[in-house]
Coordinates of N, CA and C in Angstrom, one line a residue:
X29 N -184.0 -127.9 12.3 CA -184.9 -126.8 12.2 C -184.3 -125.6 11.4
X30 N -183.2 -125.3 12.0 CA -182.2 -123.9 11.5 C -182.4 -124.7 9.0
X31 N -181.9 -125.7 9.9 CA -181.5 -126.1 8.1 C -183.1 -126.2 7.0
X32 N -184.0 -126.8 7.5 CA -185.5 -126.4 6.6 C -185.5 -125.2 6.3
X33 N -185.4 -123.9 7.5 CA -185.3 -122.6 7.6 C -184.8 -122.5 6.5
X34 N -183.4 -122.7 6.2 CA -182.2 -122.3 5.5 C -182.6 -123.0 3.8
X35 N -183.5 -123.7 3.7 CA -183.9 -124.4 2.3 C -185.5 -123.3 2.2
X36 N -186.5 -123.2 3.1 CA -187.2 -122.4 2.6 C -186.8 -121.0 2.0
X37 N -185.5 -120.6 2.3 CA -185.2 -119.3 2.0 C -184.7 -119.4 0.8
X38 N -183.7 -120.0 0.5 CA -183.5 -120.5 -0.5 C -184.7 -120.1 -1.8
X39 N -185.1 -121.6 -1.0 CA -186.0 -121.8 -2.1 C -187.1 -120.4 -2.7
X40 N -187.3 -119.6 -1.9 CA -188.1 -118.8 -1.5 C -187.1 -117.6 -2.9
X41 N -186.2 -117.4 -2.5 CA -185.1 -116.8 -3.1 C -185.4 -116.9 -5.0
X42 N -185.2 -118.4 -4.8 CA -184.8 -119.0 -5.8 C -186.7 -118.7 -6.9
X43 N -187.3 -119.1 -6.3 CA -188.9 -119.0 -6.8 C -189.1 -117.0 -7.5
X44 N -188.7 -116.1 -6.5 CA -188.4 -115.2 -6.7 C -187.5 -114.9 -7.7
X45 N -186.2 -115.1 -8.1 CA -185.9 -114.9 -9.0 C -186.6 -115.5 -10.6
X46 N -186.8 -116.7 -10.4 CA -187.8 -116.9 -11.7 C -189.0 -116.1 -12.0
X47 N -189.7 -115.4 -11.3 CA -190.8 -114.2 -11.5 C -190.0 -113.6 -12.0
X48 N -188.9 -112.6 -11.3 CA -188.4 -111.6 -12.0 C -187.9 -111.6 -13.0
X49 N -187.2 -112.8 -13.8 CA -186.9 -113.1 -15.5 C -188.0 -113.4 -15.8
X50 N -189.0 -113.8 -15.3 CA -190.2 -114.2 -16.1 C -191.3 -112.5 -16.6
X51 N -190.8 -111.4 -15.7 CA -191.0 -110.1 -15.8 C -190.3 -109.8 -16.8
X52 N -188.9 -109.8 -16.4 CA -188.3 -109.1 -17.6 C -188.1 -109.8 -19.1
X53 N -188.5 -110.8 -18.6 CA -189.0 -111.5 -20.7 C -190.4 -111.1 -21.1
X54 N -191.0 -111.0 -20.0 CA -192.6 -110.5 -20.9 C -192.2 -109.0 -21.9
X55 N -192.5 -109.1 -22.7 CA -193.0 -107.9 -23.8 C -193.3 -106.8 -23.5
X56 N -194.3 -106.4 -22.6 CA -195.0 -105.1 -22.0 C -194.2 -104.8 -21.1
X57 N -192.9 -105.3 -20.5 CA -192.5 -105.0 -19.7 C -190.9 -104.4 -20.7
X58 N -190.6 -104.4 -21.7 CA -189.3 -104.1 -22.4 C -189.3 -102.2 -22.4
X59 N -190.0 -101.9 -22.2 CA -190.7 -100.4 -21.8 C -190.0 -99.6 -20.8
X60 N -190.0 -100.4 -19.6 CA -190.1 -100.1 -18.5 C -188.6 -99.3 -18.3
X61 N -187.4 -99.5 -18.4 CA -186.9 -98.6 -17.9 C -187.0 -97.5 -18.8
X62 N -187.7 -96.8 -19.8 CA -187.9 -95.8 -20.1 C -188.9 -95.0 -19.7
X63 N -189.9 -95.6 -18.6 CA -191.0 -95.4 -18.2 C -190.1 -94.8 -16.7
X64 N -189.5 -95.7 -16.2 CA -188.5 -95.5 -14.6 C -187.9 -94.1 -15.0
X65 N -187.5 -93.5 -16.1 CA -186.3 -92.5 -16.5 C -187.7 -91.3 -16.8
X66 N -188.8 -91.7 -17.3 CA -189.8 -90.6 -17.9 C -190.1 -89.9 -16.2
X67 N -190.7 -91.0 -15.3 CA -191.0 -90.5 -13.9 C -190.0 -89.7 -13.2
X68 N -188.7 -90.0 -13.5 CA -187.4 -89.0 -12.4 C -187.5 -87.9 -13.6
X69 N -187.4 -87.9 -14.5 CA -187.5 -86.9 -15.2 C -188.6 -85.7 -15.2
X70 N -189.7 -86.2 -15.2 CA -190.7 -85.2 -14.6 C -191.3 -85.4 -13.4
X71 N -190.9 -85.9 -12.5 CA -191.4 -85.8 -11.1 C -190.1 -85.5 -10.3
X72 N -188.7 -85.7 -11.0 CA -187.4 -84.9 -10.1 C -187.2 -86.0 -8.5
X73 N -187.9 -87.2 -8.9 CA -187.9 -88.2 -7.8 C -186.4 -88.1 -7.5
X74 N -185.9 -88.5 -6.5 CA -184.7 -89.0 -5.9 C -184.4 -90.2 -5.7
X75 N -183.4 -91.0 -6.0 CA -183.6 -92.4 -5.4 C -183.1 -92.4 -4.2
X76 N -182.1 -91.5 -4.4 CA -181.0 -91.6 -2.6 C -182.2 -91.1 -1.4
X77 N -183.4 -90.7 -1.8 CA -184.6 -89.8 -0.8 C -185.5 -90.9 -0.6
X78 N -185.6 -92.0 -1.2 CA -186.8 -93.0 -0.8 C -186.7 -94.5 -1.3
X79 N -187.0 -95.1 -0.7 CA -186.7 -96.8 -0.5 C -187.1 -96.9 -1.8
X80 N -188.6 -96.9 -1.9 CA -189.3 -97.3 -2.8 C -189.2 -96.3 -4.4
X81 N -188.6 -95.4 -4.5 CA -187.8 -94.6 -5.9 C -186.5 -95.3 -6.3
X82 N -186.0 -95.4 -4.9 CA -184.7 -96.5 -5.5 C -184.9 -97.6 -6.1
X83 N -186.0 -98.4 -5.3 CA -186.6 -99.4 -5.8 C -186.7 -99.5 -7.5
X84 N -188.0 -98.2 -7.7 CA -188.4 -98.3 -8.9 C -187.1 -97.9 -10.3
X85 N -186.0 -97.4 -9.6 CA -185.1 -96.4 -10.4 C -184.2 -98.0 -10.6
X86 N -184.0 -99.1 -9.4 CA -183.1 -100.1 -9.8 C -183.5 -101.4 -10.4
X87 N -185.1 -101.1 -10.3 CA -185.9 -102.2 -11.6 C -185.7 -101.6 -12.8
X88 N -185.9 -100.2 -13.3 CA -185.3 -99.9 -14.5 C -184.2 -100.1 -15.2
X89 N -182.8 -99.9 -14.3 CA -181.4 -99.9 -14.5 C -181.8 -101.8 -14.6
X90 N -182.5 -102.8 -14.2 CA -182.7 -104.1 -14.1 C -183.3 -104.2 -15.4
X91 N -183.8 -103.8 -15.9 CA -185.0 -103.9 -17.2 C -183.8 -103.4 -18.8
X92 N -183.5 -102.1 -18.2 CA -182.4 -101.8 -19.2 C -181.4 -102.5 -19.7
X93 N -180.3 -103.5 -18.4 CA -179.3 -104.0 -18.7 C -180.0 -105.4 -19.3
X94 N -181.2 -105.7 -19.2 CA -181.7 -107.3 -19.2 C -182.0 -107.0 -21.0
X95 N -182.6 -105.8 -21.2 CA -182.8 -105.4 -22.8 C -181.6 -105.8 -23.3
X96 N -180.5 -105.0 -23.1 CA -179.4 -104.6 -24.1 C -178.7 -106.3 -23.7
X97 N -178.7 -107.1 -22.7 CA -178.3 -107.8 -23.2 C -178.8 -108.8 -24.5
X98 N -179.9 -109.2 -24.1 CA -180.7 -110.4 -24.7 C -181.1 -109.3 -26.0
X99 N -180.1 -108.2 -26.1 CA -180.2 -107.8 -27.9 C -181.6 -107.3 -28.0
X100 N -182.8 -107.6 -27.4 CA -183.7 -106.7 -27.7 C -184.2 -105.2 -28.1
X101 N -183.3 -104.2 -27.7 CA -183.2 -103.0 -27.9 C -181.4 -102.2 -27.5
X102 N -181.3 -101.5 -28.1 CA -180.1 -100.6 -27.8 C -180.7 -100.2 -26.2
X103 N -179.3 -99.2 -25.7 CA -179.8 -98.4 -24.6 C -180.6 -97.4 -24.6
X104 N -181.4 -97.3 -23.7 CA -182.7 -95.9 -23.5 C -182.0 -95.0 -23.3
X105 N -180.2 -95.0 -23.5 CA -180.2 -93.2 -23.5 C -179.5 -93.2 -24.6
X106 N -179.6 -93.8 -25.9 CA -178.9 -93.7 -26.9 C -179.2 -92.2 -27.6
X107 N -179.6 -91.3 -26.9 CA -179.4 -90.0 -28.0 C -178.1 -89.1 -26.9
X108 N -177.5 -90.1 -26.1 CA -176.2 -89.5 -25.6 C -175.1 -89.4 -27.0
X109 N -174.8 -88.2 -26.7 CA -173.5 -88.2 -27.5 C -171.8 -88.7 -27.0
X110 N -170.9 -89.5 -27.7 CA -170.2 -90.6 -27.1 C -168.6 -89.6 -27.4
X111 N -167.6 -89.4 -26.6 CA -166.4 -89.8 -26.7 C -165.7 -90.3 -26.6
X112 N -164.4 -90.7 -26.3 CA -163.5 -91.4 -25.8 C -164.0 -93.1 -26.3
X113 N -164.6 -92.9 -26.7 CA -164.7 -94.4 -27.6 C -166.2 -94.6 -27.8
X114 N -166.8 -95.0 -28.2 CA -168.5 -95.6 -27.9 C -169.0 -96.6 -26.7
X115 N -168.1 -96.6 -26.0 CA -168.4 -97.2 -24.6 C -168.3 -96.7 -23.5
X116 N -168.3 -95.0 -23.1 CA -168.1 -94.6 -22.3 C -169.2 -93.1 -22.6
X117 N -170.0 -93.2 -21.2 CA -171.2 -91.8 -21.0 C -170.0 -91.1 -21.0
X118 N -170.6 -89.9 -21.8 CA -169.3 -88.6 -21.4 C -169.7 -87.9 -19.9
X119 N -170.9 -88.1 -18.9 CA -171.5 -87.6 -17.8 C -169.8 -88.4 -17.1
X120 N -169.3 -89.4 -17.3 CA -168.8 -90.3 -16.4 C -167.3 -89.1 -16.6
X121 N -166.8 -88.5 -17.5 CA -165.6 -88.3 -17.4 C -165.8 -86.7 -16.6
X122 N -167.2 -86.4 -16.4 CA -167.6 -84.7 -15.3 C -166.9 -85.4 -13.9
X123 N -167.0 -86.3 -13.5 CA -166.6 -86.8 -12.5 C -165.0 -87.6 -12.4
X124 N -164.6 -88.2 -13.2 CA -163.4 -88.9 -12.8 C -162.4 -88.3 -13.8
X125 N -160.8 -88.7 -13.8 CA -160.0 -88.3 -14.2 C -159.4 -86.9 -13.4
X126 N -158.2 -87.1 -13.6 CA -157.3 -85.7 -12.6 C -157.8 -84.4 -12.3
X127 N -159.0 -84.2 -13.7 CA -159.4 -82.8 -13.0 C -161.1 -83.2 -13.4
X128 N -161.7 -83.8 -12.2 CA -163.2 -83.7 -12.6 C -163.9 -82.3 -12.1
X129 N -165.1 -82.1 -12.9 CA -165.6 -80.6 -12.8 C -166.9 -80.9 -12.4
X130 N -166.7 -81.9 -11.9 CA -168.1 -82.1 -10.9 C -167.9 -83.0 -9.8
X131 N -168.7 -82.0 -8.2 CA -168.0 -83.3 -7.0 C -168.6 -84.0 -6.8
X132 N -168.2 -85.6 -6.4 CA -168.9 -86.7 -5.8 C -169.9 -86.0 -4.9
X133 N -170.9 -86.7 -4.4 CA -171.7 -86.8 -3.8 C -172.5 -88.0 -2.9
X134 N -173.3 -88.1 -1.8 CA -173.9 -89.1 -1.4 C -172.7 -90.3 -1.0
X135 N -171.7 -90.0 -0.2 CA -170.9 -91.4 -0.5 C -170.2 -91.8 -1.2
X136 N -170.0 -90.9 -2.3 CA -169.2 -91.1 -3.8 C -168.1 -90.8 -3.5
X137 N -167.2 -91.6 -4.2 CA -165.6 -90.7 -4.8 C -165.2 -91.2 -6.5
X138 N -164.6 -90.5 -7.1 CA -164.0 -90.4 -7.6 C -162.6 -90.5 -8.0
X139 N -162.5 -91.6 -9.5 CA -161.1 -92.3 -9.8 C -160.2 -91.5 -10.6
X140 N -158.8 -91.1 -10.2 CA -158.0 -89.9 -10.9 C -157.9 -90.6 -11.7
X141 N -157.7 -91.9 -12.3 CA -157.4 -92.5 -14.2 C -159.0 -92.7 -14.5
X142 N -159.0 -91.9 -15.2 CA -160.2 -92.5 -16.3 C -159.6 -93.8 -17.2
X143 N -158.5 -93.9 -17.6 CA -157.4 -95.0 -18.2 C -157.9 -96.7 -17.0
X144 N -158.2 -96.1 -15.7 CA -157.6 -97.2 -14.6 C -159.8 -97.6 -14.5
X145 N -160.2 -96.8 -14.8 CA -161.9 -96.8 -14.8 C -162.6 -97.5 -16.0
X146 N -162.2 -97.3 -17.3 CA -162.5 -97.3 -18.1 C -161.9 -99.2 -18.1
X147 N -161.0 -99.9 -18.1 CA -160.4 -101.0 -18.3 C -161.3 -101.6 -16.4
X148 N -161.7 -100.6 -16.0 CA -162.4 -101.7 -14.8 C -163.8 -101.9 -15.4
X149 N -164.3 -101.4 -16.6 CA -165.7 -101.2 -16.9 C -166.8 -100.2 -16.2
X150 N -166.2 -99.4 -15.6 CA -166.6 -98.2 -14.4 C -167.5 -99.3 -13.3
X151 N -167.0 -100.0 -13.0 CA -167.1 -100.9 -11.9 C -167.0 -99.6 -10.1
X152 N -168.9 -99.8 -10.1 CA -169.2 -99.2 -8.9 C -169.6 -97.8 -9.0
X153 N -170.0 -97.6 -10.4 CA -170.5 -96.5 -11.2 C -172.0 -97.1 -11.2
X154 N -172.9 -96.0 -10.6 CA -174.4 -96.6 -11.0 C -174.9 -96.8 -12.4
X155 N -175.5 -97.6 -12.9 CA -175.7 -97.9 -14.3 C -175.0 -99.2 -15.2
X156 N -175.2 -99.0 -16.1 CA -174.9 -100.3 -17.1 C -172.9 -100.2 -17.3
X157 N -172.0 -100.4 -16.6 CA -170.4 -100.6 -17.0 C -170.3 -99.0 -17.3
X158 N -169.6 -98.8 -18.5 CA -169.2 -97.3 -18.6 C -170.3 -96.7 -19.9
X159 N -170.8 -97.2 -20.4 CA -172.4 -97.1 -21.1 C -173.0 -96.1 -20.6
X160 N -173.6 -96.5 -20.0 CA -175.0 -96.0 -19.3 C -174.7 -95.6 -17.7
X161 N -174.3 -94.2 -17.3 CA -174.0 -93.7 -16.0 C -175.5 -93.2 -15.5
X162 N -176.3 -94.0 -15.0 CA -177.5 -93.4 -14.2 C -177.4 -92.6 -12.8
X163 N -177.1 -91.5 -13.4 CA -176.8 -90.4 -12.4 C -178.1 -89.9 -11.9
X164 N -179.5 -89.9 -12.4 CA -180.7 -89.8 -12.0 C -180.9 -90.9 -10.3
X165 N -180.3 -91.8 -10.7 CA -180.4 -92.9 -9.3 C -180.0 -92.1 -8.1
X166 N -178.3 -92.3 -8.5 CA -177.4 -92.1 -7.2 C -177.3 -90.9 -7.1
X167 N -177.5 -89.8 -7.9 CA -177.6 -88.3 -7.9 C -176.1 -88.0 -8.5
X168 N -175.3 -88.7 -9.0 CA -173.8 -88.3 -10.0 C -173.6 -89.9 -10.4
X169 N -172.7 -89.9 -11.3 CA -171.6 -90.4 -11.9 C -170.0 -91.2 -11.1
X170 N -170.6 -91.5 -9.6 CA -169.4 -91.0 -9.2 C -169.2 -92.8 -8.7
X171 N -168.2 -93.9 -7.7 CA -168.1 -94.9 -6.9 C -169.0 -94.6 -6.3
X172 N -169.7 -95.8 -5.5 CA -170.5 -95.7 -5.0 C -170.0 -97.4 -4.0
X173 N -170.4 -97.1 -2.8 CA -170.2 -98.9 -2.0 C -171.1 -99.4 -2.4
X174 N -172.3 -98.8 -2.4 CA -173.7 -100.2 -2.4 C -173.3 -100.2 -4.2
X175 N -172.8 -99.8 -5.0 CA -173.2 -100.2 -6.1 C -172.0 -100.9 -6.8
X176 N -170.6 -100.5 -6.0 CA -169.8 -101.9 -6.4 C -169.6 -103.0 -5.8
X177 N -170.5 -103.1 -4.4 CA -170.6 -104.3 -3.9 C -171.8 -105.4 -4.9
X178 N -172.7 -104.1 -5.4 CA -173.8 -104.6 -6.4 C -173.2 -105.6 -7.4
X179 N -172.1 -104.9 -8.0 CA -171.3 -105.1 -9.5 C -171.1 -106.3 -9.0
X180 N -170.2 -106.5 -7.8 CA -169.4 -107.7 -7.4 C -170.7 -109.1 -7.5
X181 N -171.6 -108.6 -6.6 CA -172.6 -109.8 -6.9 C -173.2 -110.1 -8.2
X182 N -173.3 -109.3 -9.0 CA -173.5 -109.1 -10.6 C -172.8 -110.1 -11.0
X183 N -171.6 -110.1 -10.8 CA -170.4 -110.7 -11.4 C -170.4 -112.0 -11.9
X184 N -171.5 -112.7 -10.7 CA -171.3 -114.3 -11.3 C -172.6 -114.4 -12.0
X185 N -173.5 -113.9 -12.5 CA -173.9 -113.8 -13.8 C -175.4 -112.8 -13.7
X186 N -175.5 -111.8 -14.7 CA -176.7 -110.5 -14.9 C -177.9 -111.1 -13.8
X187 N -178.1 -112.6 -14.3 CA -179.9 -113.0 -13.8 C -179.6 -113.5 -12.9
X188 N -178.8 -113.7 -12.1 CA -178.4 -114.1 -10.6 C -179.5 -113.5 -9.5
X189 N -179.7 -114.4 -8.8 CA -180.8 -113.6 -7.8 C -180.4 -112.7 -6.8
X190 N -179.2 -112.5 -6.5 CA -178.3 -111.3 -6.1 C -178.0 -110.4 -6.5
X191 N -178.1 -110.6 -7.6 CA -177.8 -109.0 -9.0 C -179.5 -108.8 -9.6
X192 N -180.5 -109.6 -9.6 CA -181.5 -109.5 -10.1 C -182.5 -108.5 -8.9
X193 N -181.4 -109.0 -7.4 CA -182.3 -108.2 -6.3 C -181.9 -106.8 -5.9
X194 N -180.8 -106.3 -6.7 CA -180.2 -105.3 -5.9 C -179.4 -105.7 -4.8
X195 N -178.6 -106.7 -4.7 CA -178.0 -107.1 -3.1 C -176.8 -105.8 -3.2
X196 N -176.6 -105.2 -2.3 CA -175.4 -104.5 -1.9 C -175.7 -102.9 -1.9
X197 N -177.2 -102.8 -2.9 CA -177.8 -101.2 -2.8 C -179.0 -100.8 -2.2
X198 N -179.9 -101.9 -2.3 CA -181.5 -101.8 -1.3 C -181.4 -102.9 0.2
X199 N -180.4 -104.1 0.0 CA -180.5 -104.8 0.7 C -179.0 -105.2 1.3
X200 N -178.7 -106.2 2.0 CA -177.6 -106.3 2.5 C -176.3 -105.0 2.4
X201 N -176.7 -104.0 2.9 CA -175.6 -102.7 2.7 C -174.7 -103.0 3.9
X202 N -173.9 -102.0 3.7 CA -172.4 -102.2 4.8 C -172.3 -100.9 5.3
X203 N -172.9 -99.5 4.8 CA -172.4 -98.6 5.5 C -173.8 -98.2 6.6
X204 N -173.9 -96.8 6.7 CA -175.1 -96.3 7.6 C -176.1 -95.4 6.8
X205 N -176.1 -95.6 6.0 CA -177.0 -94.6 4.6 C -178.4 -95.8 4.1
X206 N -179.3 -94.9 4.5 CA -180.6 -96.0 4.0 C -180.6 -96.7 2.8
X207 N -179.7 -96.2 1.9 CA -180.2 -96.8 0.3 C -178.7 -96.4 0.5
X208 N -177.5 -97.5 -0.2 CA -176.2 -97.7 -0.1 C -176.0 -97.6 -1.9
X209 N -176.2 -96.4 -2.2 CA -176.0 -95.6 -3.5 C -174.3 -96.1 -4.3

Protein backbone atom coordinates (compact mmCIF):
# COMPACT_ATOMS: atom_id res chain seq x y z
CA UNK A 1 0.00 0.00 0.00
CA UNK A 2 2.78 2.47 1.48
CA UNK A 3 4.59 1.62 -2.08
CA UNK A 4 1.42 2.55 -4.72
CA UNK A 5 1.31 5.58 -2.23
CA UNK A 6 4.94 6.30 -2.95
CA UNK A 7 4.44 5.89 -7.10
CA UNK A 8 1.24 8.10 -6.98
CA UNK A 9 3.40 10.78 -5.56
CA UNK A 10 5.89 10.40 -7.70
CA UNK A 11 4.02 10.27 -10.39
CA UNK A 12 1.87 13.11 -9.30
CA UNK A 13 5.30 15.02 -8.88
CA UNK A 14 6.53 14.07 -12.00
CA UNK A 15 3.01 15.07 -14.13
CA UNK A 16 3.50 18.41 -12.24
CA UNK A 17 6.68 19.20 -13.30
CA UNK A 18 5.83 18.76 -17.07
CA UNK A 19 2.93 21.57 -16.65
CA UNK A 20 5.44 23.74 -15.30
CA UNK A 21 8.00 23.56 -18.37
CA UNK A 22 5.13 23.30 -20.39
CA UNK A 23 4.25 27.01 -18.66
CA UNK A 24 7.44 28.17 -18.95
CA UNK A 25 7.90 27.35 -22.81
CA UNK A 26 4.62 28.91 -23.73
CA UNK A 27 5.28 32.40 -25.17
CA UNK A 28 2.76 34.56 -23.13
CA UNK A 29 4.28 33.37 -20.34
CA UNK A 30 8.27 34.75 -21.23
CA UNK A 31 6.84 38.12 -19.64
CA UNK A 32 6.25 36.96 -16.50
CA UNK A 33 8.99 37.58 -14.39
CA UNK A 34 8.87 41.15 -15.33
CA UNK A 35 5.31 41.23 -14.52
CA UNK A 36 6.40 39.35 -10.77
CA UNK A 37 9.12 42.46 -10.39
CA UNK A 38 6.41 45.31 -11.86
CA UNK A 39 3.89 44.07 -8.81
CA UNK A 40 6.70 44.23 -5.81
CA UNK A 41 7.62 47.29 -7.34
CA UNK A 42 4.44 49.12 -7.13
CA UNK A 43 2.56 47.28 -4.63
CA UNK A 44 5.97 47.06 -2.05
CA UNK A 45 4.64 43.24 -1.67
CA UNK A 46 6.99 41.26 0.64
CA UNK A 47 7.80 37.81 -0.03
CA UNK A 48 9.27 37.05 3.47
CA UNK A 49 5.24 38.57 4.61
CA UNK A 50 3.19 36.02 2.66
CA UNK A 51 3.09 32.45 1.31
CA UNK A 52 1.48 33.24 -1.70
CA UNK A 53 3.96 36.75 -2.75
CA UNK A 54 6.72 34.36 -2.24
CA UNK A 55 5.06 32.09 -4.25
CA UNK A 56 4.47 34.63 -7.00
CA UNK A 57 8.11 36.41 -6.43
CA UNK A 58 9.69 32.47 -6.87
CA UNK A 59 7.70 31.75 -10.15
CA UNK A 60 9.25 34.87 -11.49
CA UNK A 61 12.98 34.22 -10.33
CA UNK A 62 11.56 30.47 -12.15
CA UNK A 63 10.52 32.21 -15.40
CA UNK A 64 13.61 34.53 -15.34
CA UNK A 65 16.31 31.85 -14.94
CA UNK A 66 14.24 29.46 -17.51
CA UNK A 67 14.48 32.71 -20.05
CA UNK A 68 18.09 33.41 -19.78
CA UNK A 69 18.82 29.95 -20.07
CA UNK A 70 17.03 28.57 -23.17
CA UNK A 71 18.66 32.15 -24.65
CA UNK A 72 15.37 33.57 -25.05
CA UNK A 73 15.95 36.96 -23.55
CA UNK A 74 18.86 38.62 -21.51
CA UNK A 75 18.01 39.31 -17.76
CA UNK A 76 14.91 41.62 -16.69
CA UNK A 77 17.31 43.59 -14.72
CA UNK A 78 19.71 44.27 -17.41
CA UNK A 79 19.64 48.21 -16.95
CA UNK A 80 21.84 47.16 -13.72
CA UNK A 81 25.00 48.69 -13.91
CA UNK A 82 27.90 45.85 -13.54
CA UNK A 83 31.35 45.81 -11.67
CA UNK A 84 33.81 43.58 -10.69
CA UNK A 85 33.21 41.76 -13.84
CA UNK A 86 29.81 41.32 -15.87
CA UNK A 87 28.69 38.55 -13.65
CA UNK A 88 28.25 39.97 -10.54
CA UNK A 89 24.92 42.50 -9.21
CA UNK A 90 26.82 45.32 -7.60
CA UNK A 91 23.52 45.13 -4.84
CA UNK A 92 25.54 41.66 -3.87
CA UNK A 93 28.92 43.38 -2.93
CA UNK A 94 26.34 46.16 -0.19
CA UNK A 95 26.26 43.02 1.62
CA UNK A 96 29.36 40.76 1.51
CA UNK A 97 33.04 41.25 1.61
CA UNK A 98 34.99 42.60 4.87
CA UNK A 99 33.23 45.68 5.14
CA UNK A 100 29.52 45.38 3.88
CA UNK A 101 27.39 48.57 4.28
CA UNK A 102 24.36 46.90 4.48
CA UNK A 103 23.06 44.24 7.28
CA UNK A 104 21.76 40.81 6.60
CA UNK A 105 18.44 40.40 7.40
CA UNK A 106 15.51 37.73 7.75
CA UNK A 107 17.98 34.87 8.56
CA UNK A 108 20.76 36.17 6.37
CA UNK A 109 24.42 36.29 6.78
CA UNK A 110 26.92 37.46 5.02
CA UNK A 111 30.36 36.11 3.30
CA UNK A 112 33.71 38.24 4.31
CA UNK A 113 35.39 37.04 0.58
CA UNK A 114 33.49 38.35 -2.08
CA UNK A 115 36.75 36.32 -3.82
CA UNK A 116 35.27 33.00 -1.78
CA UNK A 117 31.32 34.15 -3.07
CA UNK A 118 31.92 35.06 -6.35
CA UNK A 119 33.91 31.45 -7.36
CA UNK A 120 30.84 29.69 -5.32
CA UNK A 121 28.52 31.51 -7.96
CA UNK A 122 26.81 33.40 -4.81
CA UNK A 123 25.42 30.09 -3.99
CA UNK A 124 22.43 30.74 -1.42
CA UNK A 125 22.04 34.32 -2.61
CA UNK A 126 18.30 34.73 -3.72
CA UNK A 127 18.22 35.10 -7.52
CA UNK A 128 19.93 33.86 -10.58
CA UNK A 129 24.17 32.84 -9.27
CA UNK A 130 25.80 36.27 -8.82
CA UNK A 131 23.76 37.92 -11.95
CA UNK A 132 20.65 38.70 -10.72
CA UNK A 133 20.43 39.26 -6.63
CA UNK A 134 16.58 39.46 -6.08
CA UNK A 135 16.65 41.32 -3.04
CA UNK A 136 12.79 42.28 -3.69
CA UNK A 137 12.17 38.35 -2.57
CA UNK A 138 14.19 37.85 0.43
CA UNK A 139 14.36 41.59 1.42
CA UNK A 140 18.64 41.81 0.84
CA UNK A 141 21.38 40.31 -1.02
CA UNK A 142 22.44 38.33 1.69
CA UNK A 143 22.80 33.70 2.42
CA UNK A 144 19.89 32.64 3.04
CA UNK A 145 19.11 28.55 4.29
CA UNK A 146 15.91 28.09 2.29
CA UNK A 147 17.70 29.45 -0.69
CA UNK A 148 20.96 27.45 -0.54
CA UNK A 149 19.30 24.41 0.34
CA UNK A 150 17.18 25.64 -3.01
CA UNK A 151 20.56 26.03 -5.06
CA UNK A 152 21.58 22.48 -3.72
CA UNK A 153 18.39 20.93 -5.16
CA UNK A 154 18.90 23.19 -8.36
CA UNK A 155 22.02 21.56 -8.74
CA UNK A 156 21.12 18.34 -10.44
CA UNK A 157 19.58 20.21 -13.14
CA UNK A 158 17.41 24.08 -13.58
CA UNK A 159 13.99 21.85 -14.73
CA UNK A 160 14.23 19.31 -11.97
CA UNK A 161 11.03 19.06 -10.11
CA UNK A 162 12.81 20.12 -6.91
CA UNK A 163 14.26 23.27 -8.35
CA UNK A 164 11.17 23.84 -10.60
CA UNK A 165 9.13 23.65 -7.04
CA UNK A 166 11.00 25.78 -4.88
CA UNK A 167 12.06 22.76 -2.54
CA UNK A 168 14.10 24.22 0.45
CA UNK A 169 12.19 27.95 0.28
CA UNK A 170 8.23 27.35 0.18
CA UNK A 171 8.36 23.68 0.89
CA UNK A 172 10.51 21.20 2.72
CA UNK A 173 12.29 24.09 5.06
CA UNK A 174 14.63 23.19 7.97
CA UNK A 175 14.36 26.21 10.16
CA UNK A 176 11.11 27.89 11.98
CA UNK A 177 10.40 30.93 9.62
CA UNK A 178 7.30 30.45 7.36
CA UNK A 179 8.88 31.05 4.03
CA UNK A 180 12.80 29.78 4.49
CA UNK A 181 14.19 32.96 2.58
Amino acid sequence: SSGINAEYGDSKKNEESVKFRQLLEDPEFEFFSDAARLIHDELQLKGWESPAVMFLYRMGIAAEGYNMKMNKRSSSTGEKRYFGGDNVDPKTYDYHGPNPSMQCTYNGWSDPSMDSLIKDECHGVCGKTCTSCWDWVCGDCCIHTGCKRHDEFCSSGYLSKDCLSCRGVLWDTITDVPLDC
